[in-house]
PDB file of C-alpha atoms and ligand atoms in Angstrom:
ATOM      1  CA  MET A1275     -22.456   4.995  14.936  1.00  0.00           C
ATOM      2  CA  SER A1276     -20.363   3.278  17.567  1.00  0.00           C
ATOM      3  CA  ALA A1277     -16.578   3.297  17.562  1.00  0.00           C
ATOM      4  CA  ASP A1278     -15.433  -0.182  16.666  1.00  0.00           C
ATOM      5  CA  PRO A1279     -11.843  -0.793  17.693  1.00  0.00           C
ATOM      6  CA  THR A1280     -11.767  -4.128  15.863  1.00  0.00           C
ATOM      7  CA  TYR A1281     -11.246  -2.018  12.767  1.00  0.00           C
ATOM      8  CA  ALA A1282      -7.688  -0.806  12.505  1.00  0.00           C
ATOM      9  CA  LEU A1283      -8.556   1.740   9.842  1.00  0.00           C
ATOM     10  CA  GLU A1284     -11.869   3.114   8.653  1.00  0.00           C
ATOM     11  CA  LEU A1285     -12.368   5.540   5.791  1.00  0.00           C
ATOM     12  CA  ILE A1286     -15.996   6.607   5.976  1.00  0.00           C
ATOM     13  CA  ASP A1287     -17.872   8.492   3.220  1.00  0.00           C
ATOM     14  CA  ILE A1288     -14.681  10.018   1.919  1.00  0.00           C
ATOM     15  CA  GLN A1289     -14.674  12.710  -0.726  1.00  0.00           C
ATOM     16  CA  CYS A1290     -11.541  14.412  -2.079  1.00  0.00           C
ATOM     17  CA  THR A1291     -11.890  17.413  -4.328  1.00  0.00           C
ATOM     18  CA  PHE A1292      -8.820  19.212  -5.683  1.00  0.00           C
ATOM     19  CA  ARG A1293      -8.530  22.693  -7.139  1.00  0.00           C
ATOM     20  CA  ALA A1294      -6.885  22.921 -10.532  1.00  0.00           C
ATOM     21  CA  LYS A1295      -3.408  24.491 -10.352  1.00  0.00           C
ATOM     22  CA  ASP A1296      -3.885  27.023 -13.127  1.00  0.00           C
ATOM     23  CA  ASP A1297      -7.545  27.877 -12.533  1.00  0.00           C
ATOM     24  CA  ALA A1298      -8.811  27.881  -8.930  1.00  0.00           C
ATOM     25  CA  SER A1299     -12.437  27.891 -10.110  1.00  0.00           C
ATOM     26  CA  GLN A1300     -11.926  24.466 -11.706  1.00  0.00           C
ATOM     27  CA  ARG A1301     -12.335  21.540  -9.365  1.00  0.00           C
ATOM     28  CA  TYR A1302     -11.716  17.860  -9.775  1.00  0.00           C
ATOM     29  CA  THR A1303     -13.375  15.348  -7.499  1.00  0.00           C
ATOM     30  CA  ALA A1304     -10.972  12.419  -7.415  1.00  0.00           C
ATOM     31  CA  VAL A1305     -12.715  10.345  -4.733  1.00  0.00           C
ATOM     32  CA  ALA A1306     -16.394  10.320  -3.706  1.00  0.00           C
ATOM     33  CA  ASP A1307     -18.703   8.143  -1.608  1.00  0.00           C
ATOM     34  CA  THR A1308     -15.893   5.887  -0.513  1.00  0.00           C
ATOM     35  CA  THR A1309     -16.110   3.775   2.587  1.00  0.00           C
ATOM     36  CA  LEU A1310     -13.346   1.280   3.292  1.00  0.00           C
ATOM     37  CA  ARG A1311     -12.759  -0.607   6.526  1.00  0.00           C
ATOM     38  CA  ILE A1312      -9.765  -2.757   7.397  1.00  0.00           C
ATOM     39  CA  ARG A1313      -9.869  -5.097  10.353  1.00  0.00           C
ATOM     40  CA  GLU A1314      -6.994  -5.724  12.702  1.00  0.00           C
ATOM     41  CA  GLY A1315      -4.694  -8.247  11.090  1.00  0.00           C
ATOM     42  CA  GLU A1316      -6.462  -8.064   7.726  1.00  0.00           C
ATOM     43  CA  PHE A1317      -4.593  -7.739   4.424  1.00  0.00           C
ATOM     44  CA  VAL A1318      -6.692  -5.674   2.018  1.00  0.00           C
ATOM     45  CA  SER A1319      -5.702  -4.737  -1.512  1.00  0.00           C
ATOM     46  CA  VAL A1320      -7.232  -1.917  -3.483  1.00  0.00           C
ATOM     47  CA  VAL A1321      -7.024  -2.179  -7.262  1.00  0.00           C
ATOM     48  CA  GLY A1322      -8.129   0.340  -9.822  1.00  0.00           C
ATOM     49  CA  PRO A1323      -7.077   1.931 -13.091  1.00  0.00           C
ATOM     50  CA  THR A1324      -4.176   4.353 -13.222  1.00  0.00           C
ATOM     51  CA  GLY A1325      -5.033   7.850 -12.017  1.00  0.00           C
ATOM     52  CA  CYS A1326      -8.299   6.784 -10.376  1.00  0.00           C
ATOM     53  CA  GLY A1327      -7.450   7.897  -6.825  1.00  0.00           C
ATOM     54  CA  LYS A1328      -5.634   5.030  -5.110  1.00  0.00           C
ATOM     55  CA  SER A1329      -2.719   7.081  -3.768  1.00  0.00           C
ATOM     56  CA  THR A1330      -5.160   9.803  -2.755  1.00  0.00           C
ATOM     57  CA  LEU A1331      -7.052   7.310  -0.591  1.00  0.00           C
ATOM     58  CA  LEU A1332      -3.858   6.012   0.965  1.00  0.00           C
ATOM     59  CA  ASN A1333      -2.751   9.561   1.752  1.00  0.00           C
ATOM     60  CA  VAL A1334      -6.078  10.093   3.490  1.00  0.00           C
ATOM     61  CA  GLY A1335      -5.502   6.947   5.577  1.00  0.00           C
ATOM     62  CA  ALA A1336      -1.999   8.125   6.437  1.00  0.00           C
ATOM     63  CA  GLY A1337      -3.336  11.502   7.571  1.00  0.00           C
ATOM     64  CA  LEU A1338      -1.180  13.248   4.963  1.00  0.00           C
ATOM     65  CA  LEU A1339      -4.218  14.534   3.106  1.00  0.00           C
ATOM     66  CA  GLN A1340      -7.361  15.809   4.746  1.00  0.00           C
ATOM     67  CA  PRO A1341     -10.448  14.693   2.810  1.00  0.00           C
ATOM     68  CA  SER A1342     -12.902  17.383   1.654  1.00  0.00           C
ATOM     69  CA  SER A1343     -15.528  15.465   3.588  1.00  0.00           C
ATOM     70  CA  GLY A1344     -15.813  12.214   5.461  1.00  0.00           C
ATOM     71  CA  THR A1345     -14.221  10.678   8.518  1.00  0.00           C
ATOM     72  CA  VAL A1346     -11.113   8.610   9.138  1.00  0.00           C
ATOM     73  CA  LYS A1347     -10.941   6.422  12.218  1.00  0.00           C
ATOM     74  CA  VAL A1348      -7.938   4.594  13.589  1.00  0.00           C
ATOM     75  CA  PHE A1349      -8.771   1.803  16.029  1.00  0.00           C
ATOM     76  CA  GLY A1350     -12.140   3.450  16.555  1.00  0.00           C
ATOM     77  CA  GLN A1351     -10.780   6.953  17.222  1.00  0.00           C
ATOM     78  CA  PRO A1352     -11.236   9.845  14.772  1.00  0.00           C
ATOM     79  CA  LEU A1353      -7.914  10.682  13.115  1.00  0.00           C
ATOM     80  CA  ASP A1354      -6.569  14.169  13.672  1.00  0.00           C
ATOM     81  CA  GLY A1355      -3.358  14.925  11.791  1.00  0.00           C
ATOM     82  CA  ILE A1356      -0.775  12.302  10.875  1.00  0.00           C
ATOM     83  CA  ASN A1357      -1.694   8.669  11.505  1.00  0.00           C
ATOM     84  CA  THR A1358       1.023   7.726  13.972  1.00  0.00           C
ATOM     85  CA  ARG A1359      -0.158   4.099  14.171  1.00  0.00           C
ATOM     86  CA  ALA A1360       0.627   3.622  10.475  1.00  0.00           C
ATOM     87  CA  GLY A1361       3.818   2.959   8.544  1.00  0.00           C
ATOM     88  CA  TYR A1362       3.880   4.051   4.940  1.00  0.00           C
ATOM     89  CA  MET A1363       5.743   2.589   1.975  1.00  0.00           C
ATOM     90  CA  PHE A1364       5.581   4.983  -0.937  1.00  0.00           C
ATOM     91  CA  GLN A1365       5.077   4.392  -4.642  1.00  0.00           C
ATOM     92  CA  THR A1366       8.309   6.247  -5.396  1.00  0.00           C
ATOM     93  CA  GLU A1367      11.771   5.756  -3.907  1.00  0.00           C
ATOM     94  CA  ALA A1368      11.742   7.101  -0.365  1.00  0.00           C
ATOM     95  CA  LEU A1369      15.285   6.449   0.867  1.00  0.00           C
ATOM     96  CA  MET A1370      17.423   9.453   1.663  1.00  0.00           C
ATOM     97  CA  PRO A1371      20.328   9.291  -0.811  1.00  0.00           C
ATOM     98  CA  TRP A1372      22.783  10.938   1.606  1.00  0.00           C
ATOM     99  CA  ARG A1373      22.241   8.311   4.290  1.00  0.00           C
ATOM    100  CA  SER A1374      23.500   4.740   4.313  1.00  0.00           C
ATOM    101  CA  ALA A1375      20.970   1.889   4.320  1.00  0.00           C
ATOM    102  CA  ARG A1376      21.465   1.499   8.079  1.00  0.00           C
ATOM    103  CA  ASP A1377      20.991   5.230   8.709  1.00  0.00           C
ATOM    104  CA  ASN A1378      17.862   5.204   6.565  1.00  0.00           C
ATOM    105  CA  VAL A1379      16.380   2.373   8.622  1.00  0.00           C
ATOM    106  CA  MET A1380      17.396   4.095  11.885  1.00  0.00           C
ATOM    107  CA  VAL A1381      15.952   7.497  11.150  1.00  0.00           C
ATOM    108  CA  GLY A1382      12.343   6.836  12.223  1.00  0.00           C
ATOM    109  CA  LEU A1383      13.492   5.357  15.513  1.00  0.00           C
ATOM    110  CA  GLN A1384      15.753   8.332  16.157  1.00  0.00           C
ATOM    111  CA  TYR A1385      12.819  10.696  15.571  1.00  0.00           C
ATOM    112  CA  ARG A1386      11.018   8.734  18.248  1.00  0.00           C
ATOM    113  CA  GLY A1387      13.828   9.339  20.688  1.00  0.00           C
ATOM    114  CA  VAL A1388      15.416   5.884  20.612  1.00  0.00           C
ATOM    115  CA  SER A1389      19.130   6.083  21.438  1.00  0.00           C
ATOM    116  CA  ASP A1390      21.572   5.810  18.525  1.00  0.00           C
ATOM    117  CA  ALA A1391      22.974   2.514  19.817  1.00  0.00           C
ATOM    118  CA  ASP A1392      19.513   0.935  20.173  1.00  0.00           C
ATOM    119  CA  ALA A1393      18.381   2.298  16.838  1.00  0.00           C
ATOM    120  CA  ALA A1394      21.501   0.898  15.133  1.00  0.00           C
ATOM    121  CA  ALA A1395      20.957  -2.521  16.705  1.00  0.00           C
ATOM    122  CA  GLN A1396      17.295  -2.641  15.626  1.00  0.00           C
ATOM    123  CA  ALA A1397      18.196  -1.417  12.145  1.00  0.00           C
ATOM    124  CA  GLU A1398      20.792  -4.182  11.826  1.00  0.00           C
ATOM    125  CA  GLU A1399      18.213  -6.757  12.896  1.00  0.00           C
ATOM    126  CA  TRP A1400      15.740  -5.537  10.279  1.00  0.00           C
ATOM    127  CA  LEU A1401      18.341  -5.330   7.544  1.00  0.00           C
ATOM    128  CA  ALA A1402      19.077  -8.993   8.250  1.00  0.00           C
ATOM    129  CA  ARG A1403      15.376  -9.853   8.181  1.00  0.00           C
ATOM    130  CA  VAL A1404      14.976  -8.348   4.701  1.00  0.00           C
ATOM    131  CA  GLY A1405      18.124 -10.037   3.415  1.00  0.00           C
ATOM    132  CA  LEU A1406      20.474  -7.060   3.619  1.00  0.00           C
ATOM    133  CA  SER A1407      22.946  -8.217   6.266  1.00  0.00           C
ATOM    134  CA  GLY A1408      26.303  -6.702   5.463  1.00  0.00           C
ATOM    135  CA  PHE A1409      24.797  -3.950   3.276  1.00  0.00           C
ATOM    136  CA  GLY A1410      24.130  -1.452   6.068  1.00  0.00           C
ATOM    137  CA  ASP A1411      27.041   0.814   5.067  1.00  0.00           C
ATOM    138  CA  ARG A1412      25.959   1.079   1.455  1.00  0.00           C
ATOM    139  CA  TYR A1413      24.282   4.208   0.151  1.00  0.00           C
ATOM    140  CA  PRO A1414      21.060   3.884  -1.873  1.00  0.00           C
ATOM    141  CA  HIS A1415      22.908   4.391  -5.198  1.00  0.00           C
ATOM    142  CA  GLN A1416      25.132   1.418  -4.308  1.00  0.00           C
ATOM    143  CA  LEU A1417      22.131  -0.896  -3.952  1.00  0.00           C
ATOM    144  CA  SER A1418      20.050  -2.552  -6.687  1.00  0.00           C
ATOM    145  CA  GLY A1419      16.402  -1.531  -7.154  1.00  0.00           C
ATOM    146  CA  GLY A1420      15.259  -4.638  -5.284  1.00  0.00           C
ATOM    147  CA  MET A1421      17.687  -3.960  -2.437  1.00  0.00           C
ATOM    148  CA  ARG A1422      16.460  -0.383  -2.153  1.00  0.00           C
ATOM    149  CA  LYS A1423      12.905  -1.702  -1.825  1.00  0.00           C
ATOM    150  CA  ARG A1424      14.084  -4.125   0.861  1.00  0.00           C
ATOM    151  CA  ALA A1425      15.712  -1.250   2.740  1.00  0.00           C
ATOM    152  CA  ALA A1426      12.511   0.788   2.424  1.00  0.00           C
ATOM    153  CA  LEU A1427      10.550  -2.180   3.764  1.00  0.00           C
ATOM    154  CA  ALA A1428      12.902  -2.423   6.759  1.00  0.00           C
ATOM    155  CA  GLN A1429      12.558   1.344   7.243  1.00  0.00           C
ATOM    156  CA  THR A1430       8.776   0.971   7.469  1.00  0.00           C
ATOM    157  CA  LEU A1431       8.612  -2.212   9.558  1.00  0.00           C
ATOM    158  CA  VAL A1432      11.318  -1.328  12.090  1.00  0.00           C
ATOM    159  CA  LEU A1433       8.811   1.072  13.642  1.00  0.00           C
ATOM    160  CA  ASP A1434       6.463  -1.867  14.250  1.00  0.00           C
ATOM    161  CA  PRO A1435       3.394   0.005  12.979  1.00  0.00           C
ATOM    162  CA  ASP A1436      -0.063  -1.399  13.739  1.00  0.00           C
ATOM    163  CA  ILE A1437      -1.205  -0.457  10.262  1.00  0.00           C
ATOM    164  CA  ILE A1438       0.927  -0.827   7.144  1.00  0.00           C
ATOM    165  CA  LEU A1439       0.097   1.298   4.124  1.00  0.00           C
ATOM    166  CA  MET A1440       1.779   0.279   0.890  1.00  0.00           C
ATOM    167  CA  ASP A1441       1.398   2.130  -2.384  1.00  0.00           C
ATOM    168  CA  GLU A1442       2.447  -0.056  -5.320  1.00  0.00           C
ATOM    169  CA  PRO A1443       5.705  -0.783  -3.518  1.00  0.00           C
ATOM    170  CA  PHE A1444       7.072  -3.303  -6.022  1.00  0.00           C
ATOM    171  CA  SER A1445       5.747  -2.035  -9.335  1.00  0.00           C
ATOM    172  CA  ALA A1446       9.201  -0.908 -10.524  1.00  0.00           C
ATOM    173  CA  LEU A1447      10.793  -4.343  -9.981  1.00  0.00           C
ATOM    174  CA  ASP A1448      11.333  -7.194 -12.430  1.00  0.00           C
ATOM    175  CA  VAL A1449       8.895 -10.078 -12.094  1.00  0.00           C
ATOM    176  CA  GLN A1450      11.210 -12.479 -10.234  1.00  0.00           C
ATOM    177  CA  THR A1451      12.432  -9.926  -7.694  1.00  0.00           C
ATOM    178  CA  ARG A1452       8.897  -8.792  -7.237  1.00  0.00           C
ATOM    179  CA  GLN A1453       7.622 -12.280  -6.451  1.00  0.00           C
ATOM    180  CA  LEU A1454      10.454 -12.812  -3.968  1.00  0.00           C
ATOM    181  CA  MET A1455       9.579  -9.567  -2.215  1.00  0.00           C
ATOM    182  CA  GLU A1456       5.865 -10.361  -2.211  1.00  0.00           C
ATOM    183  CA  ASN A1457       6.574 -13.689  -0.527  1.00  0.00           C
ATOM    184  CA  GLU A1458       8.846 -11.964   1.980  1.00  0.00           C
ATOM    185  CA  VAL A1459       6.152  -9.444   2.836  1.00  0.00           C
ATOM    186  CA  LEU A1460       3.641 -12.248   3.334  1.00  0.00           C
ATOM    187  CA  GLU A1461       6.076 -14.114   5.545  1.00  0.00           C
ATOM    188  CA  LEU A1462       6.757 -11.047   7.696  1.00  0.00           C
ATOM    189  CA  TRP A1463       3.059 -10.234   7.848  1.00  0.00           C
ATOM    190  CA  SER A1464       2.093 -13.771   8.915  1.00  0.00           C
ATOM    191  CA  ARG A1465       4.309 -13.457  11.993  1.00  0.00           C
ATOM    192  CA  LYS A1466       2.657 -10.337  13.361  1.00  0.00           C
ATOM    193  CA  LYS A1467      -0.608 -10.006  11.427  1.00  0.00           C
ATOM    194  CA  LYS A1468      -0.819  -6.242  11.173  1.00  0.00           C
ATOM    195  CA  ALA A1469      -3.579  -4.506   9.233  1.00  0.00           C
ATOM    196  CA  VAL A1470      -2.363  -3.867   5.694  1.00  0.00           C
ATOM    197  CA  LEU A1471      -3.771  -1.569   3.049  1.00  0.00           C
ATOM    198  CA  PHE A1472      -1.988  -2.498  -0.146  1.00  0.00           C
ATOM    199  CA  ILE A1473      -2.466  -0.454  -3.294  1.00  0.00           C
ATOM    200  CA  THR A1474      -1.718  -1.996  -6.657  1.00  0.00           C
ATOM    201  CA  HIS A1475      -2.948  -2.000 -10.204  1.00  0.00           C
ATOM    202  CA  ASP A1476      -1.792  -5.593 -10.619  1.00  0.00           C
ATOM    203  CA  LEU A1477      -4.755  -7.889 -10.043  1.00  0.00           C
ATOM    204  CA  ASP A1478      -2.606 -11.037  -9.784  1.00  0.00           C
ATOM    205  CA  GLU A1479      -0.563  -9.430  -7.024  1.00  0.00           C
ATOM    206  CA  ALA A1480      -3.709  -8.274  -5.219  1.00  0.00           C
ATOM    207  CA  ILE A1481      -5.286 -11.735  -5.222  1.00  0.00           C
ATOM    208  CA  ALA A1482      -2.083 -13.564  -4.340  1.00  0.00           C
ATOM    209  CA  MET A1483      -1.385 -11.382  -1.302  1.00  0.00           C
ATOM    210  CA  SER A1484      -4.751 -10.460   0.185  1.00  0.00           C
ATOM    211  CA  ASP A1485      -7.644 -11.525   2.357  1.00  0.00           C
ATOM    212  CA  ARG A1486      -9.875  -9.118   0.473  1.00  0.00           C
ATOM    213  CA  VAL A1487      -9.671  -7.215  -2.819  1.00  0.00           C
ATOM    214  CA  VAL A1488     -11.565  -3.956  -3.334  1.00  0.00           C
ATOM    215  CA  VAL A1489     -12.036  -2.696  -6.903  1.00  0.00           C
ATOM    216  CA  LEU A1490     -12.260   1.053  -7.537  1.00  0.00           C
ATOM    217  CA  SER A1491     -14.042   2.643 -10.465  1.00  0.00           C
ATOM    218  CA  ALA A1492     -12.242   4.875 -12.965  1.00  0.00           C
ATOM    219  CA  GLY A1493     -12.267   8.555 -11.959  1.00  0.00           C
ATOM    220  CA  PRO A1494     -13.584  11.140 -11.557  1.00  0.00           C
ATOM    221  CA  ALA A1495     -15.376  10.441  -8.277  1.00  0.00           C
ATOM    222  CA  THR A1496     -13.782   7.038  -7.886  1.00  0.00           C
ATOM    223  CA  HIS A1497     -15.453   4.689  -5.417  1.00  0.00           C
ATOM    224  CA  PRO A1498     -15.517   0.968  -4.657  1.00  0.00           C
ATOM    225  CA  ILE A1499     -17.535  -1.029  -7.187  1.00  0.00           C
ATOM    226  CA  GLY A1500     -16.699  -4.516  -6.015  1.00  0.00           C
ATOM    227  CA  GLU A1501     -15.334  -6.367  -3.050  1.00  0.00           C
ATOM    228  CA  PHE A1502     -14.074  -9.945  -3.077  1.00  0.00           C
ATOM    229  CA  ALA A1503     -13.027 -12.215  -0.217  1.00  0.00           C
ATOM    230  CA  ILE A1504      -9.952 -14.212  -1.211  1.00  0.00           C
ATOM    231  CA  ASP A1505     -10.483 -17.629   0.319  1.00  0.00           C
ATOM    232  CA  LEU A1506      -7.185 -19.164  -0.792  1.00  0.00           C
ATOM    233  CA  ALA A1507      -5.328 -21.077   1.937  1.00  0.00           C
ATOM    234  CA  ARG A1508      -2.251 -19.578   3.612  1.00  0.00           C
ATOM    235  CA  PRO A1509       0.679 -19.705   3.679  1.00  0.00           C
ATOM    236  CA  ARG A1510       0.774 -18.831   0.015  1.00  0.00           C
ATOM    237  CA  ASP A1511       3.565 -18.756  -2.481  1.00  0.00           C
ATOM    238  CA  VAL A1512       2.619 -15.914  -4.807  1.00  0.00           C
ATOM    239  CA  ALA A1513       4.007 -17.665  -7.878  1.00  0.00           C
ATOM    240  CA  GLU A1514       2.455 -21.051  -7.159  1.00  0.00           C
ATOM    241  CA  VAL A1515      -0.936 -19.806  -6.009  1.00  0.00           C
ATOM    242  CA  ARG A1516      -1.558 -18.351  -9.483  1.00  0.00           C
ATOM    243  CA  THR A1517      -1.986 -21.822 -10.936  1.00  0.00           C
ATOM    244  CA  HIS A1518      -4.639 -22.785  -8.385  1.00  0.00           C
ATOM    245  CA  PRO A1519      -8.115 -23.239  -9.973  1.00  0.00           C
ATOM    246  CA  ARG A1520      -9.713 -21.042  -7.295  1.00  0.00           C
ATOM    247  CA  PHE A1521      -7.208 -18.290  -8.093  1.00  0.00           C
ATOM    248  CA  VAL A1522      -8.169 -18.450 -11.758  1.00  0.00           C
ATOM    249  CA  GLU A1523     -11.851 -18.353 -10.838  1.00  0.00           C
ATOM    250  CA  LEU A1524     -11.414 -15.310  -8.577  1.00  0.00           C
ATOM    251  CA  HIS A1525      -9.279 -13.615 -11.210  1.00  0.00           C
ATOM    252  CA  THR A1526     -12.013 -14.055 -13.815  1.00  0.00           C
ATOM    253  CA  GLN A1527     -14.703 -12.727 -11.464  1.00  0.00           C
ATOM    254  CA  ILE A1528     -12.718  -9.651 -10.421  1.00  0.00           C
ATOM    255  CA  TRP A1529     -11.395  -8.909 -13.907  1.00  0.00           C
ATOM    256  CA  ASN A1530     -14.988  -8.849 -15.161  1.00  0.00           C
ATOM    257  CA  VAL A1531     -15.561  -5.878 -12.846  1.00  0.00           C
ATOM    258  CA  LEU A1532     -12.185  -4.223 -13.351  1.00  0.00           C
ATOM    259  CA  ARG A1533     -11.831  -4.522 -17.153  1.00  0.00           C
ATOM    260  CA  ASP A1534     -14.288  -1.780 -18.156  1.00  0.00           C
ATOM    261  CA  GLU A1535     -12.836   0.597 -15.574  1.00  0.00           C
ATOM    262  CA  VAL A1536      -9.320   0.036 -16.872  1.00  0.00           C
ATOM    263  CA  LEU A1537     -10.495   0.808 -20.408  1.00  0.00           C
ATOM    264  CA  LYS A1538     -12.279   3.971 -19.179  1.00  0.00           C
ATOM    265  CA  GLY A1539      -9.202   5.065 -17.212  1.00  0.00           C
ATOM    266  CA  TYR A1540      -6.986   4.535 -20.237  1.00  0.00           C
ATOM    267  CA  ALA A1541      -9.316   6.483 -22.540  1.00  0.00           C
ATOM    268  CA  GLN A1542      -9.336   9.385 -20.053  1.00  0.00           C
ATOM    269  CA  GLN A1543      -5.547   9.486 -19.953  1.00  0.00           C
ATOM    270  CA  LEU A1544      -5.402   9.656 -23.724  1.00  0.00           C
ATOM    271  CA  LYS A1545      -7.938  12.517 -23.654  1.00  0.00           C
ATOM    272  CA  LYS A1546      -5.901  14.381 -21.025  1.00  0.00           C
ATOM    273  CA  ALA A1547      -2.753  13.957 -23.106  1.00  0.00           C
ATOM    274  CA  ALA A1548      -4.438  15.249 -26.296  1.00  0.00           C
TER     275      ALA A1548
HETATM  276  N1  LIG B1157      -2.787  17.424  -4.967  1.00  0.00           N
HETATM  277  C1  LIG B1157      -3.519  17.257  -6.078  1.00  0.00           C
HETATM  278  N2  LIG B1157      -3.992  18.317  -6.769  1.00  0.00           N
HETATM  279  C2  LIG B1157      -4.750  18.148  -7.890  1.00  0.00           C
HETATM  280  N3  LIG B1157      -5.091  16.940  -8.403  1.00  0.00           N
HETATM  281  C3  LIG B1157      -4.646  15.851  -7.766  1.00  0.00           C
HETATM  282  C4  LIG B1157      -3.827  15.935  -6.583  1.00  0.00           C
HETATM  283  N4  LIG B1157      -3.551  14.671  -6.161  1.00  0.00           N
HETATM  284  C5  LIG B1157      -4.139  13.849  -7.057  1.00  0.00           C
HETATM  285  N5  LIG B1157      -4.812  14.548  -8.007  1.00  0.00           N
HETATM  286  C6  LIG B1157      -5.602  13.977  -9.107  1.00  0.00           C
HETATM  287  O1  LIG B1157      -6.480  13.007  -8.548  1.00  0.00           O
HETATM  288  C7  LIG B1157      -6.552  11.862  -9.371  1.00  0.00           C
HETATM  289  C8  LIG B1157      -6.147  10.632  -8.589  1.00  0.00           C
HETATM  290  O2  LIG B1157      -4.752  10.646  -8.335  1.00  0.00           O
HETATM  291  P1  LIG B1157      -3.994   9.469  -7.592  1.00  0.00           P
HETATM  292  O3  LIG B1157      -2.559   9.815  -7.539  1.00  0.00           O
HETATM  293  O4  LIG B1157      -4.685   9.181  -6.327  1.00  0.00           O
HETATM  294  O5  LIG B1157      -4.237   8.253  -8.612  1.00  0.00           O
HETATM  295  P2  LIG B1157      -3.682   6.743  -8.545  1.00  0.00           P
HETATM  296  O6  LIG B1157      -4.881   5.868  -8.646  1.00  0.00           O
HETATM  297  O7  LIG B1157      -2.784   6.582  -7.391  1.00  0.00           O
HETATM  298  O8  LIG B1157      -2.850   6.650  -9.913  1.00  0.00           O
HETATM  299  P3  LIG B1157      -1.576   5.699 -10.272  1.00  0.00           P
HETATM  300  O9  LIG B1157      -2.124   4.323 -10.459  1.00  0.00           O
HETATM  301  O10 LIG B1157      -1.105   6.258 -11.581  1.00  0.00           O
HETATM  302  O11 LIG B1157      -0.598   5.821  -9.165  1.00  0.00           O
HETATM  303  C9  LIG B1157      -5.672  12.130 -10.591  1.00  0.00           C
HETATM  304  O12 LIG B1157      -6.483  12.598 -11.634  1.00  0.00           O
HETATM  305  C10 LIG B1157      -4.733  13.216 -10.104  1.00  0.00           C
HETATM  306  O13 LIG B1157      -4.322  14.025 -11.176  1.00  0.00           O
HETATM  307 MG1  LIG B1158      -0.757   6.163  -7.210  1.00  0.00          MG
END
């Protein structure tokens, strides 16, 4: 197999098996037989039922979790340790509550050795780009949920990563704020065209944002069961594109694959809870 640098990120034959906390002899294979490749500049969404293994896959791509087997390549090179070419936006709140919005955006640059003055200037620029000019002195608890997500977005993008990994970044937001943020992400992405791996369980969001949607099966041993090219014209407005006949057609096709997996995933959760 040749190294292909036109792929920003490759997850090849990935398997992730976890040991149970209370009984080390019990194992749970969350992900198996999963190959996922993202080209430079491509926006790929992964959808799948809750608990199927989406965050696990993203953690593998970020180099935060070593797979039990399989290979991760970044621009053609095998990944060893943390993926330093990637920026990561977590599913949960990731701002440090004891730092102001500006200090939160600066922190990654400071780790990289950028001077405080430069870091502050770049942070200010990014705060403005995500609509937070004048909010740099506020602490996370003084910002709304949407503003905190904007700050987290600035925190990720200020580092100018070649690969952007996003794990359900807007799922906690109300619908209107969410659509605004989705459009903002698309606008920012269209300027620099980085590779994006976007995790969501919202099929509308996946179609509206992406070049390609990958559907994962319910766990255990989750793996891709469908892949769809989204041939809707850009630039897109995520709210308007939903009324497009092609959007509706794609939604029907993908939902046909996803529906049974969602039902399986839901049934499993109920069983776990019982
Ligand atoms: N460190 C771990 N140890 C044991 N089990 C784990 C670990 N991480 C994840 N799992 C299990 O692997 C499965 C997949 O988890 P993961 O968080 O990747 O799902 P997800 O698709 O992101 O779910 P959600 O949509 O709810 O965020 C789950 O059953 C989870 O309990
Ligand atoms: Mg998750």
